[in-house]
Amino acid sequence: MKTWNLGLLLLTAGVLLAADKPAVKELLAMAATTPDSETLRQGLLASVKPEDVKAGKAVIGELSNFLWVVESETQPVLVVDGEARGGMRHSEGSNLWIAVGKLEQGDSHKFHYLVGGKEFGGRNDVPAYLPESYEMAGVPQGKVTDKLVHKSKIYPGMDTNYWVYVPAQYDGTRPVALMVWQDGEKYVDRNGAGRMGIVVDNLIAQKKIPPMILVLISPGTVGETKMRSIEYDTVNDTYPRFLRDELLAEVEAKYKIRKDSYSRGIGGESSGGICSFNAAWFMPEQFSRVLSRIGSFTSIQWKPNVLDGGQSYPNKIRKEPKRNIRVWLSDGAEDLENEHGSWPLQNVQMANSLKRMGFDYRFHWGVGTHSTGQGNAELPTAMTWLWRDYDADKTGQEYVQDDAEKAKGLWRVKALSRD
């Protein structure tokens, strides 16, 4: 029998790259039934990065079904979320090993291999998307405008790119809800990793969230200077004023958007996460629903005795007057630790502060790194929770912590990764 190595397989996979790549469903079916087929090998190598196969990082999936492929001279053992799933199946005639299995949807997952008893490869940020993150038949699709540019006065000389998602249900006759997203360029492509447009279309159609306009905002620039951290990590009211008085005023001149904070949300990840919380904290009359993913509640812009920093928010929540806001927090155990602070520990502190002070909050704690995987996987759940019980006939609501959350204990660190 002819033995194929990865280099030879890549040459034949180039034919597939030039034609139609097989769908993930097809690859999963072939892997379960004909793992030795040349068609499967070529399809896999046309669908994943060759360097990921060699490095033990290649994985693809759809809904809860996933497929792993790795190059190895000996049989690897696949370990997913800390549990060994046994030896992998050898694709005869090659040096590839394949495994198929299921992952819990709505979360990110981690895996690695054991080869000769030693850990090899792996990732900590594999998203398993929920059904609402896939196109659904018959669901009306919203549209995203071309790129727009705003010139700021609050940040002198700053240009900001932004896009506006308009739901199919918007007809201009009555104001609709609003959600602002930082680092919005990531969500313009509905088929990108964030799948924002797909999720929002599906949730609106299912009446889990109201029809809403999304304003997708990129960090600004002043000449060659990137303003992202100055805008996002600074703990004061400058960025909220920029939104209220400048950029959103520009959008509201074109679209009918509700003014009540009950109908306005804001979200982002990393520095965009703290930025979103900051906007609601300083202007709860503008935003009452916050979605923070891997939020940078750390000292990035802290200037001692000059400017407050994000590391102060857990204490500010406990010491300052309570705001009427609803907050979804999300972070992973393998998030950043650097000179600015600890992302995982600060998010735990945020959760405990919100809990102790009776906020309507939810904390999703996962296994991920400082990546988009967990946030993208949980987006339908987070959006549904954030906008639950919304009533278009109301203009306000007192957010209270639900009884189930009150009955639970504080968040605690159970184990450390070292003695």
Tab-separated table of C-alpha atoms in Angstrom:
chain	number	residue	atom	x	y	z
A	1	MET	CA	0.000	0.000	0.000
A	2	LYS	CA	1.274	3.481	-0.870
A	3	THR	CA	1.953	5.585	2.249
A	4	TRP	CA	1.071	9.271	2.003
A	5	ASN	CA	2.902	11.870	4.047
A	6	LEU	CA	1.524	15.324	4.764
A	7	GLY	CA	3.453	16.989	1.937
A	8	LEU	CA	2.057	14.653	-0.718
A	9	LEU	CA	-1.430	15.000	0.692
A	10	LEU	CA	-1.180	18.775	0.513
A	11	LEU	CA	-0.370	18.601	-3.186
A	12	THR	CA	-3.494	16.577	-3.907
A	13	ALA	CA	-5.560	18.728	-1.558
A	14	GLY	CA	-4.702	21.706	-3.763
A	15	VAL	CA	-7.114	20.292	-6.337
A	16	LEU	CA	-9.896	20.540	-3.770
A	17	LEU	CA	-8.853	24.049	-2.776
A	18	ALA	CA	-9.320	25.136	-6.369
A	19	ALA	CA	-12.755	23.535	-6.480
A	20	ASP	CA	-15.519	23.370	-3.880
A	21	LYS	CA	-14.390	22.444	-0.402
A	22	PRO	CA	-16.533	19.747	1.180
A	23	ALA	CA	-19.022	20.918	3.788
A	24	VAL	CA	-18.254	20.183	7.419
A	25	LYS	CA	-21.221	17.801	7.529
A	26	GLU	CA	-19.728	15.789	4.672
A	27	LEU	CA	-16.346	15.534	6.380
A	28	LEU	CA	-17.948	14.446	9.650
A	29	ALA	CA	-19.942	11.760	7.846
A	30	MET	CA	-16.884	10.463	5.979
A	31	ALA	CA	-14.774	10.455	9.147
A	32	ALA	CA	-17.364	8.315	10.907
A	33	THR	CA	-17.758	5.826	8.052
A	34	THR	CA	-14.683	5.849	5.790
A	35	PRO	CA	-11.738	7.279	7.772
A	36	ASP	CA	-9.239	5.695	5.358
A	37	SER	CA	-10.582	7.343	2.205
A	38	GLU	CA	-8.323	9.575	0.157
A	39	THR	CA	-11.286	11.892	-0.414
A	40	LEU	CA	-11.555	12.492	3.336
A	41	ARG	CA	-7.837	13.155	3.688
A	42	GLN	CA	-7.852	15.662	0.866
A	43	GLY	CA	-11.041	17.269	2.143
A	44	LEU	CA	-9.596	17.701	5.614
A	45	LEU	CA	-6.392	19.262	4.366
A	46	ALA	CA	-8.397	21.626	2.175
A	47	SER	CA	-10.460	22.675	5.179
A	48	VAL	CA	-7.832	23.175	7.903
A	49	LYS	CA	-4.421	24.817	7.944
A	50	PRO	CA	-1.600	22.339	7.245
A	51	GLU	CA	0.522	23.934	9.944
A	52	ASP	CA	-2.305	23.317	12.436
A	53	VAL	CA	-2.365	19.622	11.521
A	54	LYS	CA	1.355	19.332	12.202
A	55	ALA	CA	1.134	21.414	15.410
A	56	GLY	CA	-1.828	19.468	16.783
A	57	LYS	CA	-4.260	22.401	16.620
A	58	ALA	CA	-6.560	21.379	13.751
A	59	VAL	CA	-10.242	20.962	14.588
A	60	ILE	CA	-13.481	21.707	12.736
A	61	GLY	CA	-17.088	21.325	13.754
A	62	GLU	CA	-20.737	22.174	13.275
A	63	LEU	CA	-23.275	22.460	16.076
A	64	SER	CA	-22.182	19.825	18.623
A	65	ASN	CA	-20.280	17.585	16.180
A	66	PHE	CA	-16.502	17.959	15.866
A	67	LEU	CA	-13.593	16.377	14.049
A	68	TRP	CA	-9.933	16.436	15.070
A	69	VAL	CA	-7.016	15.559	12.787
A	70	VAL	CA	-3.327	15.430	13.672
A	71	GLU	CA	-0.107	14.153	12.125
A	72	SER	CA	1.807	11.678	14.277
A	73	GLU	CA	4.085	8.682	13.902
A	74	THR	CA	2.355	6.914	16.798
A	75	GLN	CA	-1.212	6.794	18.077
A	76	PRO	CA	-2.226	9.979	19.957
A	77	VAL	CA	-4.790	10.132	22.760
A	78	LEU	CA	-7.245	13.017	22.474
A	79	VAL	CA	-7.971	14.874	25.735
A	80	VAL	CA	-10.971	17.257	25.708
A	81	ASP	CA	-11.809	19.551	28.629
A	82	GLY	CA	-9.522	17.498	30.837
A	83	GLU	CA	-11.012	14.113	29.955
A	84	ALA	CA	-9.225	11.528	27.794
A	85	ARG	CA	-11.356	10.365	24.886
A	86	GLY	CA	-9.157	7.415	24.037
A	87	GLY	CA	-6.941	6.581	21.095
A	88	MET	CA	-7.609	8.084	17.682
A	89	ARG	CA	-8.324	6.188	14.461
A	90	HIS	CA	-5.468	5.868	12.040
A	91	SER	CA	-6.207	6.884	8.464
A	92	GLU	CA	-4.500	3.931	6.760
A	93	GLY	CA	-1.994	4.840	4.104
A	94	SER	CA	-1.120	8.147	5.757
A	95	ASN	CA	0.409	9.545	8.918
A	96	LEU	CA	-2.884	11.203	9.920
A	97	TRP	CA	-5.000	10.341	12.956
A	98	ILE	CA	-8.659	11.264	13.185
A	99	ALA	CA	-11.270	11.504	15.931
A	100	VAL	CA	-14.906	12.544	15.921
A	101	GLY	CA	-16.919	13.546	18.965
A	102	LYS	CA	-19.357	15.978	20.514
A	103	LEU	CA	-18.878	19.237	22.425
A	104	GLU	CA	-21.412	21.085	24.534
A	105	GLN	CA	-22.843	23.964	22.521
A	106	GLY	CA	-22.835	27.559	23.674
A	107	ASP	CA	-19.343	27.405	25.165
A	108	SER	CA	-15.687	27.184	24.204
A	109	HIS	CA	-13.595	24.112	24.869
A	110	LYS	CA	-9.986	23.043	25.215
A	111	PHE	CA	-8.138	19.987	23.969
A	112	HIS	CA	-4.665	18.554	23.617
A	113	TYR	CA	-3.068	15.212	22.726
A	114	LEU	CA	-0.971	12.717	24.616
A	115	VAL	CA	1.727	11.238	22.395
A	116	GLY	CA	4.015	8.761	24.059
A	117	GLY	CA	2.675	9.946	27.402
A	118	LYS	CA	3.651	13.572	26.719
A	119	GLU	CA	1.272	16.475	26.109
A	120	PHE	CA	1.250	17.776	22.546
A	121	GLY	CA	-0.574	20.533	20.662
A	122	GLY	CA	-4.026	21.683	21.592
A	123	ARG	CA	-6.177	24.799	21.882
A	124	ASN	CA	-8.151	26.472	24.663
A	125	ASP	CA	-10.594	28.423	22.511
A	126	VAL	CA	-12.708	26.081	20.378
A	127	PRO	CA	-16.250	27.490	20.089
A	128	ALA	CA	-19.232	25.160	19.802
A	129	TYR	CA	-21.915	27.374	18.304
A	130	LEU	CA	-25.598	27.191	19.192
A	131	PRO	CA	-28.232	26.679	16.460
A	132	GLU	CA	-29.006	30.426	16.444
A	133	SER	CA	-25.480	31.078	15.168
A	134	TYR	CA	-26.284	29.351	11.872
A	135	GLU	CA	-28.468	30.594	9.019
A	136	MET	CA	-32.087	29.472	9.415
A	137	ALA	CA	-34.537	29.052	6.570
A	138	GLY	CA	-37.156	31.756	6.233
A	139	VAL	CA	-35.530	34.216	8.633
A	140	PRO	CA	-35.490	37.797	7.274
A	141	GLN	CA	-31.983	39.218	7.059
A	142	GLY	CA	-30.994	42.666	8.228
A	143	LYS	CA	-28.535	44.773	6.272
A	144	VAL	CA	-25.273	46.452	7.212
A	145	THR	CA	-24.460	49.855	5.729
A	146	ASP	CA	-21.244	50.658	3.961
A	147	LYS	CA	-18.490	52.049	6.156
A	148	LEU	CA	-19.243	55.487	7.581
A	149	VAL	CA	-16.698	57.908	9.047
A	150	HIS	CA	-17.265	60.210	12.011
A	151	LYS	CA	-14.971	63.157	12.799
A	152	SER	CA	-14.847	63.905	16.518
A	153	LYS	CA	-14.569	67.148	18.451
A	154	ILE	CA	-14.552	65.529	21.894
A	155	TYR	CA	-11.441	63.627	20.763
A	156	PRO	CA	-9.874	66.387	18.618
A	157	GLY	CA	-8.768	65.198	15.191
A	158	MET	CA	-10.062	61.636	15.675
A	159	ASP	CA	-11.676	59.748	12.784
A	160	THR	CA	-13.898	56.790	13.613
A	161	ASN	CA	-15.168	54.161	11.197
A	162	TYR	CA	-18.556	52.658	11.937
A	163	TRP	CA	-21.341	50.611	10.386
A	164	VAL	CA	-25.049	50.378	11.107
A	165	TYR	CA	-26.953	47.097	11.077
A	166	VAL	CA	-30.620	47.663	10.290
A	167	PRO	CA	-33.013	44.766	10.999
A	168	ALA	CA	-35.399	43.609	8.304
A	169	GLN	CA	-38.304	44.571	10.608
A	170	TYR	CA	-37.330	48.250	10.688
A	171	ASP	CA	-39.666	50.379	8.556
A	172	GLY	CA	-38.979	53.840	9.948
A	173	THR	CA	-42.451	54.308	11.392
A	174	ARG	CA	-41.543	53.806	15.052
A	175	PRO	CA	-38.324	53.929	17.080
A	176	VAL	CA	-36.563	50.624	17.770
A	177	ALA	CA	-34.086	49.366	20.371
A	178	LEU	CA	-30.356	49.969	20.086
A	179	MET	CA	-27.181	48.057	20.874
A	180	VAL	CA	-23.719	49.547	20.452
A	181	TRP	CA	-20.720	47.268	19.858
A	182	GLN	CA	-17.096	48.252	20.342
A	183	ASP	CA	-14.494	46.840	17.909
A	184	GLY	CA	-17.465	46.674	15.571
A	185	GLU	CA	-15.431	45.923	12.456
A	186	LYS	CA	-15.287	42.307	13.679
A	187	TYR	CA	-19.041	41.934	13.281
A	188	VAL	CA	-19.649	43.465	9.854
A	189	ASP	CA	-19.257	40.109	8.074
A	190	ARG	CA	-22.243	37.998	9.137
A	191	ASN	CA	-20.270	34.834	8.321
A	192	GLY	CA	-17.255	35.836	10.387
A	193	ALA	CA	-16.327	34.243	13.699
A	194	GLY	CA	-18.676	36.543	15.635
A	195	ARG	CA	-21.749	35.719	13.496
A	196	MET	CA	-23.439	38.785	14.934
A	197	GLY	CA	-25.834	39.446	12.053
A	198	ILE	CA	-26.941	35.807	11.895
A	199	VAL	CA	-27.547	35.625	15.657
A	200	VAL	CA	-29.469	38.889	15.823
A	201	ASP	CA	-31.607	37.988	12.785
A	202	ASN	CA	-32.509	34.619	14.309
A	203	LEU	CA	-33.224	35.954	17.804
A	204	ILE	CA	-35.418	38.749	16.460
A	205	ALA	CA	-37.344	36.228	14.346
A	206	GLN	CA	-37.788	34.007	17.426
A	207	LYS	CA	-38.924	37.068	19.442
A	208	LYS	CA	-36.176	36.453	22.001
A	209	ILE	CA	-34.896	40.001	21.502
A	210	PRO	CA	-36.679	43.047	20.092
A	211	PRO	CA	-35.945	44.410	16.618
A	212	MET	CA	-32.865	46.546	17.173
A	213	ILE	CA	-30.380	48.671	15.325
A	214	LEU	CA	-26.737	47.778	15.938
A	215	VAL	CA	-24.051	50.447	15.747
A	216	LEU	CA	-20.717	48.730	15.063
A	217	ILE	CA	-17.903	51.114	15.986
A	218	SER	CA	-14.182	50.730	15.306
A	219	PRO	CA	-11.632	52.378	17.580
A	220	GLY	CA	-10.682	55.795	16.289
A	221	THR	CA	-7.387	57.156	15.003
A	222	VAL	CA	-5.722	60.560	15.182
A	223	GLY	CA	-3.348	60.543	12.258
A	224	GLU	CA	-1.162	57.483	12.857
A	225	THR	CA	-2.097	57.278	16.544
A	226	LYS	CA	-4.465	54.468	17.483
A	227	MET	CA	-6.942	55.640	20.118
A	228	ARG	CA	-8.406	52.297	21.209
A	229	SER	CA	-6.970	52.097	24.708
A	230	ILE	CA	-7.449	55.809	25.370
A	231	GLU	CA	-11.112	55.518	24.404
A	232	TYR	CA	-11.864	52.120	25.897
A	233	ASP	CA	-9.701	51.730	29.028
A	234	THR	CA	-10.053	55.222	30.475
A	235	VAL	CA	-12.357	55.320	33.491
A	236	ASN	CA	-14.261	58.586	33.047
A	237	ASP	CA	-17.191	59.933	31.034
A	238	THR	CA	-15.283	60.975	27.889
A	239	TYR	CA	-16.185	57.996	25.705
A	240	PRO	CA	-19.821	57.894	26.903
A	241	ARG	CA	-20.106	61.595	25.980
A	242	PHE	CA	-18.555	60.854	22.600
A	243	LEU	CA	-21.259	58.244	22.010
A	244	ARG	CA	-24.147	60.331	23.307
A	245	ASP	CA	-23.265	63.720	21.891
A	246	GLU	CA	-21.490	62.830	18.667
A	247	LEU	CA	-21.611	59.425	17.051
A	248	LEU	CA	-25.051	58.263	18.178
A	249	ALA	CA	-26.483	61.720	17.503
A	250	GLU	CA	-25.257	61.250	13.926
A	251	VAL	CA	-26.950	57.834	13.686
A	252	GLU	CA	-30.162	59.094	15.285
A	253	ALA	CA	-30.421	61.748	12.585
A	254	LYS	CA	-30.926	58.931	10.064
A	255	TYR	CA	-32.800	56.267	12.051
A	256	LYS	CA	-35.561	56.264	14.636
A	257	ILE	CA	-34.019	54.893	17.821
A	258	ARG	CA	-35.546	54.749	21.279
A	259	LYS	CA	-34.110	57.167	23.830
A	260	ASP	CA	-34.913	55.249	27.026
A	261	SER	CA	-31.963	53.322	28.489
A	262	TYR	CA	-34.308	50.370	29.026
A	263	SER	CA	-34.149	49.935	25.230
A	264	ARG	CA	-30.421	50.509	24.835
A	265	GLY	CA	-27.571	48.053	25.320
A	266	ILE	CA	-23.824	48.145	24.815
A	267	GLY	CA	-21.251	45.386	24.409
A	268	GLY	CA	-17.656	44.543	23.670
A	269	GLU	CA	-14.735	42.342	24.545
A	270	SER	CA	-11.392	42.918	26.232
A	271	SER	CA	-10.910	46.695	26.426
A	272	GLY	CA	-14.258	46.950	24.636
A	273	GLY	CA	-15.780	45.057	27.571
A	274	ILE	CA	-14.676	47.501	30.248
A	275	CYS	CA	-15.567	50.331	27.865
A	276	SER	CA	-19.144	49.031	27.677
A	277	PHE	CA	-19.450	48.721	31.449
A	278	ASN	CA	-17.881	52.158	31.857
A	279	ALA	CA	-20.437	53.752	29.509
A	280	ALA	CA	-23.359	52.312	31.484
A	281	TRP	CA	-21.737	53.130	34.838
A	282	PHE	CA	-21.280	56.800	33.981
A	283	MET	CA	-24.482	57.108	31.946
A	284	PRO	CA	-27.091	54.596	33.126
A	285	GLU	CA	-29.699	56.924	31.643
A	286	GLN	CA	-28.221	56.058	28.218
A	287	PHE	CA	-27.407	52.327	28.540
A	288	SER	CA	-28.878	49.818	30.975
A	289	ARG	CA	-27.828	46.505	29.395
A	290	VAL	CA	-24.126	45.570	29.338
A	291	LEU	CA	-22.371	42.614	27.703
A	292	SER	CA	-18.700	42.356	28.688
A	293	ARG	CA	-16.551	39.524	27.301
A	294	ILE	CA	-13.001	38.983	28.640
A	295	GLY	CA	-13.319	42.514	30.026
A	296	SER	CA	-10.073	44.376	30.802
A	297	PHE	CA	-10.914	45.460	34.351
A	298	THR	CA	-7.232	46.141	34.896
A	299	SER	CA	-4.855	49.096	35.242
A	300	ILE	CA	-4.122	49.724	31.548
A	301	GLN	CA	-4.881	53.471	31.656
A	302	TRP	CA	-4.408	53.961	35.410
A	303	LYS	CA	-2.271	56.977	36.287
A	304	PRO	CA	-1.766	57.161	40.064
A	305	ASN	CA	-3.258	60.325	41.593
A	306	VAL	CA	-4.247	61.470	38.102
A	307	LEU	CA	-6.652	59.028	36.429
A	308	ASP	CA	-8.649	56.101	37.769
A	309	GLY	CA	-8.140	52.651	36.246
A	310	GLY	CA	-10.272	49.634	35.466
A	311	GLN	CA	-8.841	47.732	38.402
A	312	SER	CA	-10.936	50.014	40.655
A	313	TYR	CA	-14.317	48.876	39.336
A	314	PRO	CA	-14.863	45.960	41.754
A	315	ASN	CA	-14.448	48.448	44.618
A	316	LYS	CA	-16.400	51.229	42.912
A	317	ILE	CA	-19.353	48.852	42.553
A	318	ARG	CA	-19.293	48.176	46.304
A	319	LYS	CA	-18.711	51.768	47.442
A	320	GLU	CA	-20.496	54.031	44.958
A	321	PRO	CA	-24.284	54.428	44.554
A	322	LYS	CA	-25.871	51.486	42.764
A	323	ARG	CA	-26.795	51.904	39.093
A	324	ASN	CA	-29.899	50.361	37.553
A	325	ILE	CA	-28.074	48.218	34.995
A	326	ARG	CA	-28.126	44.561	33.929
A	327	VAL	CA	-24.708	42.964	33.278
A	328	TRP	CA	-23.490	39.815	31.500
A	329	LEU	CA	-19.848	39.030	32.282
A	330	SER	CA	-17.802	36.333	30.580
A	331	ASP	CA	-14.219	35.200	31.065
A	332	GLY	CA	-11.998	32.119	31.046
A	333	ALA	CA	-9.498	30.586	33.451
A	334	GLU	CA	-6.632	30.954	30.945
A	335	ASP	CA	-7.138	34.678	30.314
A	336	LEU	CA	-4.282	37.189	30.517
A	337	GLU	CA	-1.952	37.932	33.385
A	338	ASN	CA	0.533	40.753	32.727
A	339	GLU	CA	1.883	44.041	34.071
A	340	HIS	CA	-1.620	45.539	34.017
A	341	GLY	CA	-3.182	42.873	36.223
A	342	SER	CA	-5.050	39.576	36.135
A	343	TRP	CA	-8.006	39.377	33.797
A	344	PRO	CA	-9.506	36.189	35.333
A	345	LEU	CA	-9.185	37.347	38.944
A	346	GLN	CA	-10.511	40.818	38.164
A	347	ASN	CA	-13.563	39.381	36.408
A	348	VAL	CA	-14.199	37.131	39.404
A	349	GLN	CA	-13.973	40.220	41.612
A	350	MET	CA	-16.401	42.033	39.320
A	351	ALA	CA	-18.862	39.148	39.574
A	352	ASN	CA	-18.623	39.034	43.365
A	353	SER	CA	-19.078	42.791	43.669
A	354	LEU	CA	-22.134	42.756	41.408
A	355	LYS	CA	-23.543	39.819	43.355
A	356	ARG	CA	-22.971	41.351	46.787
A	357	MET	CA	-24.601	44.622	45.780
A	358	GLY	CA	-27.692	42.924	44.349
A	359	PHE	CA	-27.172	43.646	40.668
A	360	ASP	CA	-29.016	41.683	38.002
A	361	TYR	CA	-25.937	39.976	36.591
A	362	ARG	CA	-24.738	36.726	35.062
A	363	PHE	CA	-21.149	35.434	35.024
A	364	HIS	CA	-20.124	32.796	32.504
A	365	TRP	CA	-16.835	31.243	33.627
A	366	GLY	CA	-15.058	29.058	31.104
A	367	VAL	CA	-11.709	27.558	30.159
A	368	GLY	CA	-10.664	30.006	27.476
A	369	THR	CA	-7.717	32.282	26.826
A	370	HIS	CA	-7.926	35.967	25.895
A	371	SER	CA	-9.816	35.063	22.740
A	372	THR	CA	-13.196	35.448	21.074
A	373	GLY	CA	-14.132	31.740	21.226
A	374	GLN	CA	-16.224	31.695	24.404
A	375	GLY	CA	-17.962	34.990	23.719
A	376	ASN	CA	-18.861	34.041	20.159
A	377	ALA	CA	-20.196	30.627	21.219
A	378	GLU	CA	-22.379	32.057	23.990
A	379	LEU	CA	-23.704	35.072	22.036
A	380	PRO	CA	-27.280	33.776	21.554
A	381	THR	CA	-27.536	32.882	25.256
A	382	ALA	CA	-26.033	36.184	26.387
A	383	MET	CA	-28.253	38.301	24.155
A	384	THR	CA	-31.379	36.370	25.144
A	385	TRP	CA	-30.572	36.774	28.855
A	386	LEU	CA	-29.686	40.452	28.499
A	387	TRP	CA	-32.935	41.316	26.695
A	388	ARG	CA	-35.212	38.843	28.490
A	389	ASP	CA	-38.666	40.128	29.518
A	390	TYR	CA	-38.267	43.213	27.319
A	391	ASP	CA	-41.606	44.933	26.709
A	392	ALA	CA	-41.752	47.519	23.918
A	393	ASP	CA	-44.665	49.216	25.689
A	394	LYS	CA	-42.437	50.068	28.669
A	395	THR	CA	-39.709	52.667	29.015
A	396	GLY	CA	-38.139	51.391	32.213
A	397	GLN	CA	-37.659	48.510	34.621
A	398	GLU	CA	-35.983	48.072	37.973
A	399	TYR	CA	-33.417	45.335	37.504
A	400	VAL	CA	-33.224	42.992	40.484
A	401	GLN	CA	-31.100	39.945	41.155
A	402	ASP	CA	-33.162	36.804	40.665
A	403	ASP	CA	-33.819	34.438	43.553
A	404	ALA	CA	-31.810	31.595	42.017
A	405	GLU	CA	-28.699	33.781	41.939
A	406	LYS	CA	-29.287	35.061	45.459
A	407	ALA	CA	-29.290	31.472	46.715
A	408	LYS	CA	-25.847	30.778	45.271
A	409	GLY	CA	-22.548	31.456	46.986
A	410	LEU	CA	-19.811	33.844	45.986
A	411	TRP	CA	-17.339	32.903	43.265
A	412	ARG	CA	-14.255	31.218	44.672
A	413	VAL	CA	-11.024	29.815	43.230
A	414	LYS	CA	-11.181	26.028	43.719
A	415	ALA	CA	-7.776	24.986	42.458
A	416	LEU	CA	-4.537	26.505	41.314
A	417	SER	CA	-2.372	25.317	38.434
A	418	ARG	CA	0.644	24.953	40.733
A	419	ASP	CA	1.350	23.671	44.235
